[in-house]
Every structure is written in C-alpha cells, then in structure tokens.
mmCIF file with all atom_site columns, C-alpha atoms in Angstrom:
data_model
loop_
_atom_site.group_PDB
_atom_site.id
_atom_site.type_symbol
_atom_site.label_atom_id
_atom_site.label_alt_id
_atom_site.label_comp_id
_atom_site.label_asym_id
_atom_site.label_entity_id
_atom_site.label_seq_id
_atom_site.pdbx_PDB_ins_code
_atom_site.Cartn_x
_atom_site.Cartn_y
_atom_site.Cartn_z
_atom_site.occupancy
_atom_site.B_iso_or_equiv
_atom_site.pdbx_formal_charge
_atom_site.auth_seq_id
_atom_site.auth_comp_id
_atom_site.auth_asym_id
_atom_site.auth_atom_id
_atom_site.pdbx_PDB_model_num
ATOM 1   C CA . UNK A 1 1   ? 28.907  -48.593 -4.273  1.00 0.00 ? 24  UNK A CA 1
ATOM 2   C CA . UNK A 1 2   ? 32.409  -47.403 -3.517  1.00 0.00 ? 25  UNK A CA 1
ATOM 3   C CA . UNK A 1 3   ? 32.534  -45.433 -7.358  1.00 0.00 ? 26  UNK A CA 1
ATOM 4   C CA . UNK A 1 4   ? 30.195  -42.836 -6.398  1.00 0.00 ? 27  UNK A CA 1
ATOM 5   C CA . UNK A 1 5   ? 31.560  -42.431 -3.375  1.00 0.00 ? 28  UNK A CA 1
ATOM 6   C CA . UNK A 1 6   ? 34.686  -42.146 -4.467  1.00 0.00 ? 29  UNK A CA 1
ATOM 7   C CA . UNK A 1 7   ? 33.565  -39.020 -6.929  1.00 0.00 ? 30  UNK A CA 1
ATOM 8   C CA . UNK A 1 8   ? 31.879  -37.285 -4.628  1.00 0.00 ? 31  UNK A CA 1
ATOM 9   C CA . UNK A 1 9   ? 35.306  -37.282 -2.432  1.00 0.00 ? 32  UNK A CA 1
ATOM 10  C CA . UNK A 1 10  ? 37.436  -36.804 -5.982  1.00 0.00 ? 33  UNK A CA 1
ATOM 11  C CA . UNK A 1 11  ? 34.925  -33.467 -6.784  1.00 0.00 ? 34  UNK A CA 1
ATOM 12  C CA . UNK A 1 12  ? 35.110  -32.103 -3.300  1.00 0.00 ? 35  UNK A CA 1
ATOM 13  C CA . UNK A 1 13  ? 38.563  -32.250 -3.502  1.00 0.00 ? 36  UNK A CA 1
ATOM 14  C CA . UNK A 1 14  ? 38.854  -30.442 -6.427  1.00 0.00 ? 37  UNK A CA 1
ATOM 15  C CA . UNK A 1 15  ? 35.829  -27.662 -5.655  1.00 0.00 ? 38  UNK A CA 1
ATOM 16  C CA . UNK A 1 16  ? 38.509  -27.470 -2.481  1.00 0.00 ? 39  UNK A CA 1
ATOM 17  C CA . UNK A 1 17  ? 41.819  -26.737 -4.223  1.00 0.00 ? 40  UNK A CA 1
ATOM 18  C CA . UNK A 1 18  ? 40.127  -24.707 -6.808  1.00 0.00 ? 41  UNK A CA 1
ATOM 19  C CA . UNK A 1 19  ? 38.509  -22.441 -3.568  1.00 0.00 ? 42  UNK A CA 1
ATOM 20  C CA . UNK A 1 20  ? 42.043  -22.140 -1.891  1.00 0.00 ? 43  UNK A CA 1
ATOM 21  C CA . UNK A 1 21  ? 43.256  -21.025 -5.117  1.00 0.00 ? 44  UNK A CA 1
ATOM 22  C CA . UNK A 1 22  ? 40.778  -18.348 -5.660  1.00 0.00 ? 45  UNK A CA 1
ATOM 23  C CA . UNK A 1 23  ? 41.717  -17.049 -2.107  1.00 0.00 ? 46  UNK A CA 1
ATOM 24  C CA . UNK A 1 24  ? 45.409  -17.169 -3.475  1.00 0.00 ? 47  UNK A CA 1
ATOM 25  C CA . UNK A 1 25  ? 44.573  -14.917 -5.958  1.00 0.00 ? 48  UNK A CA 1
ATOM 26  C CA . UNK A 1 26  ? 42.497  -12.536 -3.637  1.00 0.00 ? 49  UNK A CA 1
ATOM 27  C CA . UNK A 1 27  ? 38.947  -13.520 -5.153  1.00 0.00 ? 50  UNK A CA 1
ATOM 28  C CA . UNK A 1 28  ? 36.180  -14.062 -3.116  1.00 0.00 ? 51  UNK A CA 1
ATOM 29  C CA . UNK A 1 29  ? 35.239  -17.402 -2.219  1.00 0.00 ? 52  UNK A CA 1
ATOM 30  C CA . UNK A 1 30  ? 31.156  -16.388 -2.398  1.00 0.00 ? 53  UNK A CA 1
ATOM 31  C CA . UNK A 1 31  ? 29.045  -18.088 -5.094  1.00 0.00 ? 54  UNK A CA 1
ATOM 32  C CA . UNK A 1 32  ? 28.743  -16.069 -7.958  1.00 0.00 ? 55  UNK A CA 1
ATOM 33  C CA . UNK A 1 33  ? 25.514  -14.554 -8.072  1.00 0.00 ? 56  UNK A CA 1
ATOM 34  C CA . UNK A 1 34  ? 23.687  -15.344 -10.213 1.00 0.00 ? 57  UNK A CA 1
ATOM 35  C CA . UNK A 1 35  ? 21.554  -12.618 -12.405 1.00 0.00 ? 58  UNK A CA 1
ATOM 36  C CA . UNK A 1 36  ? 17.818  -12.604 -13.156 1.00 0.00 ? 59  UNK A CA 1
ATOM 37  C CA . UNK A 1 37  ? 16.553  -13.000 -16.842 1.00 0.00 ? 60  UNK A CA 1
ATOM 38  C CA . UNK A 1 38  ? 15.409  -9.216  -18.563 1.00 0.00 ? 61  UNK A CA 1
ATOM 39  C CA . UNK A 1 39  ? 11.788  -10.539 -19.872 1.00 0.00 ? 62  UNK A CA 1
ATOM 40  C CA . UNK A 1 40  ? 11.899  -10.845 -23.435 1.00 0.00 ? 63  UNK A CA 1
ATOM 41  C CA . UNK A 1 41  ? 11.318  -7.023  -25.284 1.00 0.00 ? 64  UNK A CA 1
ATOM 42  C CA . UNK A 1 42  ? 8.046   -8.618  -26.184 1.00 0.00 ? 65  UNK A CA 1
ATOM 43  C CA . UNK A 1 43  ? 6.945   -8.667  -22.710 1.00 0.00 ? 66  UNK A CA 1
ATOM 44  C CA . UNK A 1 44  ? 8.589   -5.638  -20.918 1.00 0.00 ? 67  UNK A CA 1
ATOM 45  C CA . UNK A 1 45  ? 6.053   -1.975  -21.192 1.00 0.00 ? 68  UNK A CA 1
ATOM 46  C CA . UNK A 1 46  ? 7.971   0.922   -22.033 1.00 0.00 ? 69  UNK A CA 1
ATOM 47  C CA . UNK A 1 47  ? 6.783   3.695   -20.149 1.00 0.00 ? 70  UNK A CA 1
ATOM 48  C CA . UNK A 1 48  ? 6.164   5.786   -23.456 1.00 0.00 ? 71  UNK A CA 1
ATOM 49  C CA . UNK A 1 49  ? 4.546   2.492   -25.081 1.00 0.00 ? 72  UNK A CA 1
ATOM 50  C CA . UNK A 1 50  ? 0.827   2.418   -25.761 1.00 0.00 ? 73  UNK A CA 1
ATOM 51  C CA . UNK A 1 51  ? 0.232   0.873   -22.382 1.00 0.00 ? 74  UNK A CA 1
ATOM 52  C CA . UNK A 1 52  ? 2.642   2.621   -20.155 1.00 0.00 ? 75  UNK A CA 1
ATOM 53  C CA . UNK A 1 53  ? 2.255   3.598   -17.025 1.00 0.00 ? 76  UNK A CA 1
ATOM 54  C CA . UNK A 1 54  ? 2.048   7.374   -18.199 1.00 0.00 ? 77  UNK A CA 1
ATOM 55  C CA . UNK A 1 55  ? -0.673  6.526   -20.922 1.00 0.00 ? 78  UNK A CA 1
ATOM 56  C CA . UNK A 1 56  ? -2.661  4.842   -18.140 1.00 0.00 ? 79  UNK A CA 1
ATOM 57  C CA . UNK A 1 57  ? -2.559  7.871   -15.883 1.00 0.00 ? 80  UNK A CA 1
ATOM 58  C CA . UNK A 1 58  ? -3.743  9.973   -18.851 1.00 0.00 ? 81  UNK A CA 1
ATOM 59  C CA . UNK A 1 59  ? -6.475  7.700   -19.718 1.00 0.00 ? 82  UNK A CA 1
ATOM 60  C CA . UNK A 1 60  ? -7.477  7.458   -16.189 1.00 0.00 ? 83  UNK A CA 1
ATOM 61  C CA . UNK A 1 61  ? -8.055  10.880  -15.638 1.00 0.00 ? 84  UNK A CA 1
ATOM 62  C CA . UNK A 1 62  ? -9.668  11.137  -18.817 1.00 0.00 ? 85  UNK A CA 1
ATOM 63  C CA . UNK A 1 63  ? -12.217 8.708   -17.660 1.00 0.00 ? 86  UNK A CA 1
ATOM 64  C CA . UNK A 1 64  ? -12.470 10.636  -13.888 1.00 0.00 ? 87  UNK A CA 1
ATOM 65  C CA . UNK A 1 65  ? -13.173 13.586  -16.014 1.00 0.00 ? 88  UNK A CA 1
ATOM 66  C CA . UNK A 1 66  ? -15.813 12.023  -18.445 1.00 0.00 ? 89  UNK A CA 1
ATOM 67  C CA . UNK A 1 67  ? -17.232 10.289  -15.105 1.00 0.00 ? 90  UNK A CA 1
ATOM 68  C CA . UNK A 1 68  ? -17.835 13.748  -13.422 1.00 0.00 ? 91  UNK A CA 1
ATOM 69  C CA . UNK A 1 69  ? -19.098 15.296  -16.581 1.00 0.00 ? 92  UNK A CA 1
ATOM 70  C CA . UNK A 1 70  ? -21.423 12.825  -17.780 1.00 0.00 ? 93  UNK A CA 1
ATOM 71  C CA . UNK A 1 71  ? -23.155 12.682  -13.939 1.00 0.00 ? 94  UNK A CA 1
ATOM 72  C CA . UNK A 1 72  ? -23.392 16.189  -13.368 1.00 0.00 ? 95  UNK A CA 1
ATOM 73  C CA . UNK A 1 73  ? -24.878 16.804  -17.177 1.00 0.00 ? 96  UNK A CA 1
ATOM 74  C CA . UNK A 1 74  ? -27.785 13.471  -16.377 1.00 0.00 ? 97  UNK A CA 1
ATOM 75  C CA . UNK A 1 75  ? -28.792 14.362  -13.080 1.00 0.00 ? 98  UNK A CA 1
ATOM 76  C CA . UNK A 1 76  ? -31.437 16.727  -13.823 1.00 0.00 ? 99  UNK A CA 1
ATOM 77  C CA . UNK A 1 77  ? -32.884 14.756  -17.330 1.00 0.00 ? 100 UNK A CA 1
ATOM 78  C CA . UNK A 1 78  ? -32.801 11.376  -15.552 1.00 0.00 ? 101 UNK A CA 1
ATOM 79  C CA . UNK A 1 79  ? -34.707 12.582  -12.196 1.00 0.00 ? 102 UNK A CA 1
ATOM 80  C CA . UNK A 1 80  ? -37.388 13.829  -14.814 1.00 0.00 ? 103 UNK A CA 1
ATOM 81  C CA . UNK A 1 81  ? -37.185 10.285  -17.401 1.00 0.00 ? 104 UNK A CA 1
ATOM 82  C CA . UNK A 1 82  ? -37.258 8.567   -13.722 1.00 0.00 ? 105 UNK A CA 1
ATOM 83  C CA . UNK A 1 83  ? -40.566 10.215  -12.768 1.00 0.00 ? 106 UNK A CA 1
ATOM 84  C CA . UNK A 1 84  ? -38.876 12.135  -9.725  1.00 0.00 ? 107 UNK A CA 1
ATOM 85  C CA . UNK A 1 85  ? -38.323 8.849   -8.292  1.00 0.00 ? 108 UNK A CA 1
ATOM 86  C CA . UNK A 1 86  ? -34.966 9.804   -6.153  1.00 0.00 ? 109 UNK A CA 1
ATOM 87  C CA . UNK A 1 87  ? -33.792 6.050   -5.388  1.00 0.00 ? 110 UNK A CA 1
ATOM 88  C CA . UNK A 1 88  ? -34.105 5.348   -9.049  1.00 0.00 ? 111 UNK A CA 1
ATOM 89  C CA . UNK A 1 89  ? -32.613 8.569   -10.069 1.00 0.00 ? 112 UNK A CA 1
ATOM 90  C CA . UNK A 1 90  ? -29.535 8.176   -8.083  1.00 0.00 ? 113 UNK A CA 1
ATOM 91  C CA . UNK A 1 91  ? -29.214 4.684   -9.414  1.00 0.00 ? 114 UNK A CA 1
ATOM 92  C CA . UNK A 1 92  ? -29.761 5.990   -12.658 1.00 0.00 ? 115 UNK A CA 1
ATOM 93  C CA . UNK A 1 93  ? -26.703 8.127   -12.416 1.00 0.00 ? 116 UNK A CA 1
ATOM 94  C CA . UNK A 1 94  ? -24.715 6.607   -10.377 1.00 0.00 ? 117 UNK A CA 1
ATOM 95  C CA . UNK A 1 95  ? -24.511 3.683   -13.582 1.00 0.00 ? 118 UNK A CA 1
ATOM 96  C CA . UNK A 1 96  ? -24.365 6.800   -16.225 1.00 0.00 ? 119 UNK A CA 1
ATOM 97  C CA . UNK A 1 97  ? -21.584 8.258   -14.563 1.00 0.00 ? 120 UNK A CA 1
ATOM 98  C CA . UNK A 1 98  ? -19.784 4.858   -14.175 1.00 0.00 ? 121 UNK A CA 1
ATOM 99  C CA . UNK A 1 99  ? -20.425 4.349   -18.207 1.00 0.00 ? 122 UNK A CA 1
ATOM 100 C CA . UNK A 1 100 ? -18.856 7.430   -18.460 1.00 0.00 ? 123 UNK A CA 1
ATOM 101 C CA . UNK A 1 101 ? -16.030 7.176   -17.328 1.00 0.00 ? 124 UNK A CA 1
ATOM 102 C CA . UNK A 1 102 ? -15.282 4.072   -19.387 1.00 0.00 ? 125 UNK A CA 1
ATOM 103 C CA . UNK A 1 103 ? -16.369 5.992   -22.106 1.00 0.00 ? 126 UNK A CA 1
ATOM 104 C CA . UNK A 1 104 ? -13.796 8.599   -21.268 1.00 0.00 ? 127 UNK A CA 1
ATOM 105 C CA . UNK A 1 105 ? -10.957 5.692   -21.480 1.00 0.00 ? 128 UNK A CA 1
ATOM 106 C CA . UNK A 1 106 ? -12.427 4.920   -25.068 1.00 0.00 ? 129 UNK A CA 1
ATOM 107 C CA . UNK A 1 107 ? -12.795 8.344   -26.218 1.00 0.00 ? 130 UNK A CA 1
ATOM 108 C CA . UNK A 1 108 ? -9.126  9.229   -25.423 1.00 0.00 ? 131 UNK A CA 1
ATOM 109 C CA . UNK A 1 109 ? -7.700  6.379   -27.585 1.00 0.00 ? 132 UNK A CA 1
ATOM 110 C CA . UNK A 1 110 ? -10.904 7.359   -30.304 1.00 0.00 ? 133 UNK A CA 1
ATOM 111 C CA . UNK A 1 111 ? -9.977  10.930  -30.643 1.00 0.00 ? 134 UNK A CA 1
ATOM 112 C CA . UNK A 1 112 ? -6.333  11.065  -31.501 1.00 0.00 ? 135 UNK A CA 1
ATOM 113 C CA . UNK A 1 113 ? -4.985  13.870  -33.401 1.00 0.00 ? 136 UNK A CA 1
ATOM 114 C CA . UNK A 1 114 ? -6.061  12.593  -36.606 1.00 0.00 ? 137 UNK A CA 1
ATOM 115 C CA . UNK A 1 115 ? -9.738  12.055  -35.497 1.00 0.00 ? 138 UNK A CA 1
ATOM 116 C CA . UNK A 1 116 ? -12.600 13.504  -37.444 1.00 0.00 ? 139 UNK A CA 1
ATOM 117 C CA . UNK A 1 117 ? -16.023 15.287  -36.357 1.00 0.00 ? 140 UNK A CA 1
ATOM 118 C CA . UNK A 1 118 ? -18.091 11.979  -37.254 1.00 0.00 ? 141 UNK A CA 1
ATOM 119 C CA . UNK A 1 119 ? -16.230 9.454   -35.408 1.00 0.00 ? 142 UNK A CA 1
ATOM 120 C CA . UNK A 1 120 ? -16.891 11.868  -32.082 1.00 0.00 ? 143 UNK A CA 1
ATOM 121 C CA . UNK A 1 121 ? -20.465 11.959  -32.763 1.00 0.00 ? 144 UNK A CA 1
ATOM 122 C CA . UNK A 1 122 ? -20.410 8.286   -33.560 1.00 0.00 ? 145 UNK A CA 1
ATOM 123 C CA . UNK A 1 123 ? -18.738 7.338   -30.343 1.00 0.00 ? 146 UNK A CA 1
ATOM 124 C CA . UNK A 1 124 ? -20.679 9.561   -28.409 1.00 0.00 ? 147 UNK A CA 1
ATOM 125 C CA . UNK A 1 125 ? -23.945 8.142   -30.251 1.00 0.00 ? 148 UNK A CA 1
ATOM 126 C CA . UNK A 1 126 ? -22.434 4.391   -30.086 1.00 0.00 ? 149 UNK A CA 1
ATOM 127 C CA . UNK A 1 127 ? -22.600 4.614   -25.941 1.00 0.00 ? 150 UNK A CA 1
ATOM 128 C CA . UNK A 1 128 ? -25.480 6.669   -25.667 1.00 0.00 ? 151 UNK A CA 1
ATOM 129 C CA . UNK A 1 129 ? -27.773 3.775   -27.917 1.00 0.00 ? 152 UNK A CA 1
ATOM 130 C CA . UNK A 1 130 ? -25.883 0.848   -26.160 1.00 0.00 ? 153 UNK A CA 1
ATOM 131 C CA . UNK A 1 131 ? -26.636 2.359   -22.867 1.00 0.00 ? 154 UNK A CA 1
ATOM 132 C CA . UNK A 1 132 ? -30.695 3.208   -24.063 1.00 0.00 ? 155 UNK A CA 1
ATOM 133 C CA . UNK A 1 133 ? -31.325 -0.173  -25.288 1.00 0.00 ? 156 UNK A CA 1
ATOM 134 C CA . UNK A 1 134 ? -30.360 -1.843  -21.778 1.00 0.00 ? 157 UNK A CA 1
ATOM 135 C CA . UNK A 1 135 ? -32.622 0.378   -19.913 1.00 0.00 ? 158 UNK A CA 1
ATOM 136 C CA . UNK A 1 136 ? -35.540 -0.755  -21.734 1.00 0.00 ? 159 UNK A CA 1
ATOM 137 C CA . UNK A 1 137 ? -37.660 -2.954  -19.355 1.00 0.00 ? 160 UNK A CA 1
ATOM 138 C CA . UNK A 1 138 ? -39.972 -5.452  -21.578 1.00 0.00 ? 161 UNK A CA 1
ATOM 139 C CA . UNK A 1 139 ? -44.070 -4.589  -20.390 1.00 0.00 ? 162 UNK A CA 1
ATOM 140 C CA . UNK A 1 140 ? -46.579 -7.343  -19.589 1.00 0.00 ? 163 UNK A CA 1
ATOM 141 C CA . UNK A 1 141 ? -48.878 -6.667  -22.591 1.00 0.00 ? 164 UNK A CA 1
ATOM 142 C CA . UNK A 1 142 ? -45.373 -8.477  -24.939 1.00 0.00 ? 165 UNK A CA 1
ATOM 143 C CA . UNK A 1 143 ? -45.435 -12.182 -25.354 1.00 0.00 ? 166 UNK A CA 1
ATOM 144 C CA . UNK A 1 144 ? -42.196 -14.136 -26.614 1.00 0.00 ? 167 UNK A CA 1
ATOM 145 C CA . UNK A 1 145 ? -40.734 -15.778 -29.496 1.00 0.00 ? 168 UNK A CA 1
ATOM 146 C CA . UNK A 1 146 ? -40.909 -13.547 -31.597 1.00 0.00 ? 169 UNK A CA 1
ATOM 147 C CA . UNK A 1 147 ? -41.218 -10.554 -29.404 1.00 0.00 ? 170 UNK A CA 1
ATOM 148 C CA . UNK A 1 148 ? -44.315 -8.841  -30.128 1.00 0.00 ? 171 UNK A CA 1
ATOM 149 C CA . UNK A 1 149 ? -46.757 -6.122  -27.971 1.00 0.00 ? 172 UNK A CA 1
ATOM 150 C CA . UNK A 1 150 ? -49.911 -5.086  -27.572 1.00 0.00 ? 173 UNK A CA 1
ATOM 151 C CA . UNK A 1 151 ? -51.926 -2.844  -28.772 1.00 0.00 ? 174 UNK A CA 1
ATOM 152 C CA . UNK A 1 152 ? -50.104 -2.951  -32.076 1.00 0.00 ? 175 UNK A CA 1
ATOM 153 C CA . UNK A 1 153 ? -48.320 -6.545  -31.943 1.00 0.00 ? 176 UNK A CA 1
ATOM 154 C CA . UNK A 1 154 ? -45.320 -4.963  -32.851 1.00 0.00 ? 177 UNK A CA 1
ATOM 155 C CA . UNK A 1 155 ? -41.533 -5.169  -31.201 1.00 0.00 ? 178 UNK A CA 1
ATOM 156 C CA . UNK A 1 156 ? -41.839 -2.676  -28.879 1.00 0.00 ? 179 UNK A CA 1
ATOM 157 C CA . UNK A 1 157 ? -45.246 -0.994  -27.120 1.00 0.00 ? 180 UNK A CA 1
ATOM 158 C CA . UNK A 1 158 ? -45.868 3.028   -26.251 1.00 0.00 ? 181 UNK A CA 1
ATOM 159 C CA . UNK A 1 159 ? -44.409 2.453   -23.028 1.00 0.00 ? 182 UNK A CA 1
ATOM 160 C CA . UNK A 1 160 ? -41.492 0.731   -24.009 1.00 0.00 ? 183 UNK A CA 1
ATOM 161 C CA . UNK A 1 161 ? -40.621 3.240   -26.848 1.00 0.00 ? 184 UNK A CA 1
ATOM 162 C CA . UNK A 1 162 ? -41.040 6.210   -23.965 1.00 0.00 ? 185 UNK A CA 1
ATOM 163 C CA . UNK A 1 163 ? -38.569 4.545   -21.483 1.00 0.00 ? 186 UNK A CA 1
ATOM 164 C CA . UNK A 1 164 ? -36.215 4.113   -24.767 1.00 0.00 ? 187 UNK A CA 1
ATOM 165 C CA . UNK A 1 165 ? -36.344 8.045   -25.859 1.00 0.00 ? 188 UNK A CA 1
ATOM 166 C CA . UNK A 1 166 ? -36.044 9.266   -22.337 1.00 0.00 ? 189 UNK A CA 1
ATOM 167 C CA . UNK A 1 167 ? -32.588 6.833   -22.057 1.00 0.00 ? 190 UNK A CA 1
ATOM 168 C CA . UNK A 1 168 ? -31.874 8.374   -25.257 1.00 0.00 ? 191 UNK A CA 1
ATOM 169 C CA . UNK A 1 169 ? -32.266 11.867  -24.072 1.00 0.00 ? 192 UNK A CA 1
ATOM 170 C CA . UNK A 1 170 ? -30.376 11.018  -21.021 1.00 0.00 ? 193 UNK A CA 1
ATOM 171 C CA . UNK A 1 171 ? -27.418 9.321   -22.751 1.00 0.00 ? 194 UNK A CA 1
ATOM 172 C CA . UNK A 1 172 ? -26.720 12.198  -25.176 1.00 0.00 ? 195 UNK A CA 1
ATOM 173 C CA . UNK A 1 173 ? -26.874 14.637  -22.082 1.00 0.00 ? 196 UNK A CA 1
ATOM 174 C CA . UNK A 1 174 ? -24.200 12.353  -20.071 1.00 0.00 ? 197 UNK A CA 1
ATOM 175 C CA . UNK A 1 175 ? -22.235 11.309  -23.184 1.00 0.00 ? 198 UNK A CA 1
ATOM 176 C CA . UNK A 1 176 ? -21.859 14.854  -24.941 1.00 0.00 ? 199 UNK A CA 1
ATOM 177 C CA . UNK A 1 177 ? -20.852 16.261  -21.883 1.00 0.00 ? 200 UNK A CA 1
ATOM 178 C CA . UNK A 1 178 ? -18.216 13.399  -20.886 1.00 0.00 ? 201 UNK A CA 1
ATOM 179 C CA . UNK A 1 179 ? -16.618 14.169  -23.989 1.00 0.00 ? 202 UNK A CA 1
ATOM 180 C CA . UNK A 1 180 ? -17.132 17.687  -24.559 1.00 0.00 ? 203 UNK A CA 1
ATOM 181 C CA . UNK A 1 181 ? -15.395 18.114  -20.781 1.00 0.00 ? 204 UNK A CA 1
ATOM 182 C CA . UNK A 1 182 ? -12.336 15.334  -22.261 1.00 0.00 ? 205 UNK A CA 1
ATOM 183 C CA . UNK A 1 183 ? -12.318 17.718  -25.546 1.00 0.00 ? 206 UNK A CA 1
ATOM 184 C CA . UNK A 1 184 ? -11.947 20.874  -22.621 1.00 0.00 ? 207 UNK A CA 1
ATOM 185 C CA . UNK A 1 185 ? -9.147  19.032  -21.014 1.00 0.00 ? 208 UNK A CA 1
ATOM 186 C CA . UNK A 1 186 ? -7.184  18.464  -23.843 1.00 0.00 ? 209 UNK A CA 1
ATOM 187 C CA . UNK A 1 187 ? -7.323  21.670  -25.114 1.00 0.00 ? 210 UNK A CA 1
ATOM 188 C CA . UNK A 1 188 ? -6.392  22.987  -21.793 1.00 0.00 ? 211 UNK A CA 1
ATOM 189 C CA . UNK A 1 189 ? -3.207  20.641  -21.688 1.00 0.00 ? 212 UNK A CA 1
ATOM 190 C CA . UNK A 1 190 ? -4.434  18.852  -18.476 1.00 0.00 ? 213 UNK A CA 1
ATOM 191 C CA . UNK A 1 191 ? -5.285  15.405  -20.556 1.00 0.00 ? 214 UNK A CA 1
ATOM 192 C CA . UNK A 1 192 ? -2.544  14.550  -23.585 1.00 0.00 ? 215 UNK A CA 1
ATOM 193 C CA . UNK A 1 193 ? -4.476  12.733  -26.751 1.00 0.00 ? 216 UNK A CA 1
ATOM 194 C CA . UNK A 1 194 ? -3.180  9.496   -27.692 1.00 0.00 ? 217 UNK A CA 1
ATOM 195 C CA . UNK A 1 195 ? -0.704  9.887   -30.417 1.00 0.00 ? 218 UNK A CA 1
#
C-alpha cells in the first residue's frame, strides 16, 4: 500500500518543481490547451465542392423557382382535369408545385453546361409520367391479381385511362414550365448551372 502512495507524492513533487521552473523562466503555469482535430479532408465540404453551402443556395432557389412555375402553369389545367372541384384542385397543386420544386433541385444538377435537348425533355417527361401514374385511382369495375377491368378486362378501364391523360396534360404544363422558368433564370444569371 505505501508504493503507490509513495508515487503519487514522488510525481507531485516533480509536476511541482517542474511548475516553479516554468514560472522561472516566465512561462505560464496554465495547461496547455489542447487543440481540436480538423475532420479528415474526406469529411470537411468545401464551400465550392459539389455540396457546398453556395451550390445548395443555388439549387434551392432553383427549386423555389421551378415550385412557383410549375403551380402557376397547373392551376388552370388541373381545376379543369379536377372537374372544377376547388378542394381537389388546390390539393392538386399544392402537390404539383411541391414536385416541382424537387424537380427544380434535379434539373439544376441534370442540365449542366454539357446537357443536351433530349435529356431536358426526358427529365421533364420522367416527372411528368412518375407524377401521372400515382394519380391514377384504381375503379370498382377492376378485380386483382392480375389487374384486369371491365368492360374490356384489360389493365386499365376508360375512366382510369382519362384520369391518366388529364395527369399527363397537367404534368407537362407544371413540368415544362418549372424548367423552362430554371432555363430563364440561368440565362438571366440569377441561378448558376452546375459545372
């Protein structure tokens, strides 16, 4: 018991002399500090990099753009598709306009300098037939496994092929527009493209 006693005592005594001799020599007698650890390169985001803080302004207001754009240009298509039912309408857009703007994030990295005329119309047609084929509601007159419908007993029935055009119709509206207003905005200098 009395060796690690006598240790302790023997390191104190020498943490002591070596603290009067640092005030000897003028040095503080403060614990160094101690510095943090830079994050590996890996981990640290440039400003300039991909993912920077000044890309994600850029693609944010490319998507507040698209978001505007793509509302205003479905309101009037989608209050007819919707059968001038205003609480479906406004539903109606308020989801088209929230697609748009996430369309506006994608179109920004799609369209880089380098981008052709057919990968615009592809992304533009890519969101508008995603977006069409969830807004199809399944009627009564289909039975499952496999899906088939009266009167024809095929996939889809009249009134399932009507809801899909008018989503169609409604989607290119909203979509061309979202990125015919991004297209604007970088010409004008207010958006940058994605190098």
């Amino acid at each position: 018991k009395g060796a690690p006693a006598g240790l302790a005592a023997h390191a104190h005594a020498g943490l002591a002399a070596h603290a009067h001799a640092a005030l000897a020599r003028g040095a503080s007698t403060r614990p160094p500090v101690v510095q943090r650890r830079r994050a590996s390169p890996r981990m640290e985001v440039e400003e300039d990099s991909a993912f920077g803080g000044a890309q994600r302004v850029e693609s944010v207001k490319a998507g507040v753009i698209a978001a505007v754009a793509g509302g205003l240009a479905c309101a009037l298509p989608a209050l007819v598709v919707d059968g001038f039912n205003v609480a479906q309408w406004e539903f109606d857009v308020d989801t088209v306009s929230l697609a748009c703007g996430l369309f506006g994030l994608t179109y920004r990295y799609i369209v880089r300098n380098d981008a052709s005329e057919m990968l615009r119309q592809g992304a533009i047609g890519a969101f508008a037939l995603s977006r069409a084929s969830a807004a199809v509601h399944v009627s009564d007159s289909c039975i499952p496994v496999p899906l088939r419908c009266e009167p024809f007993g095929l996939y889809l029935d009249p009134s399932m092929l009507a809801q899909g055009a008018g989503a169609v119709v409604v989607g290119a509206c909203a979509f061309g527009a979202a990125a015919a207003a991004v297209d604007y905005a970088f010409g004008k200098g207010w958006v940058s493209k994605k190098d």
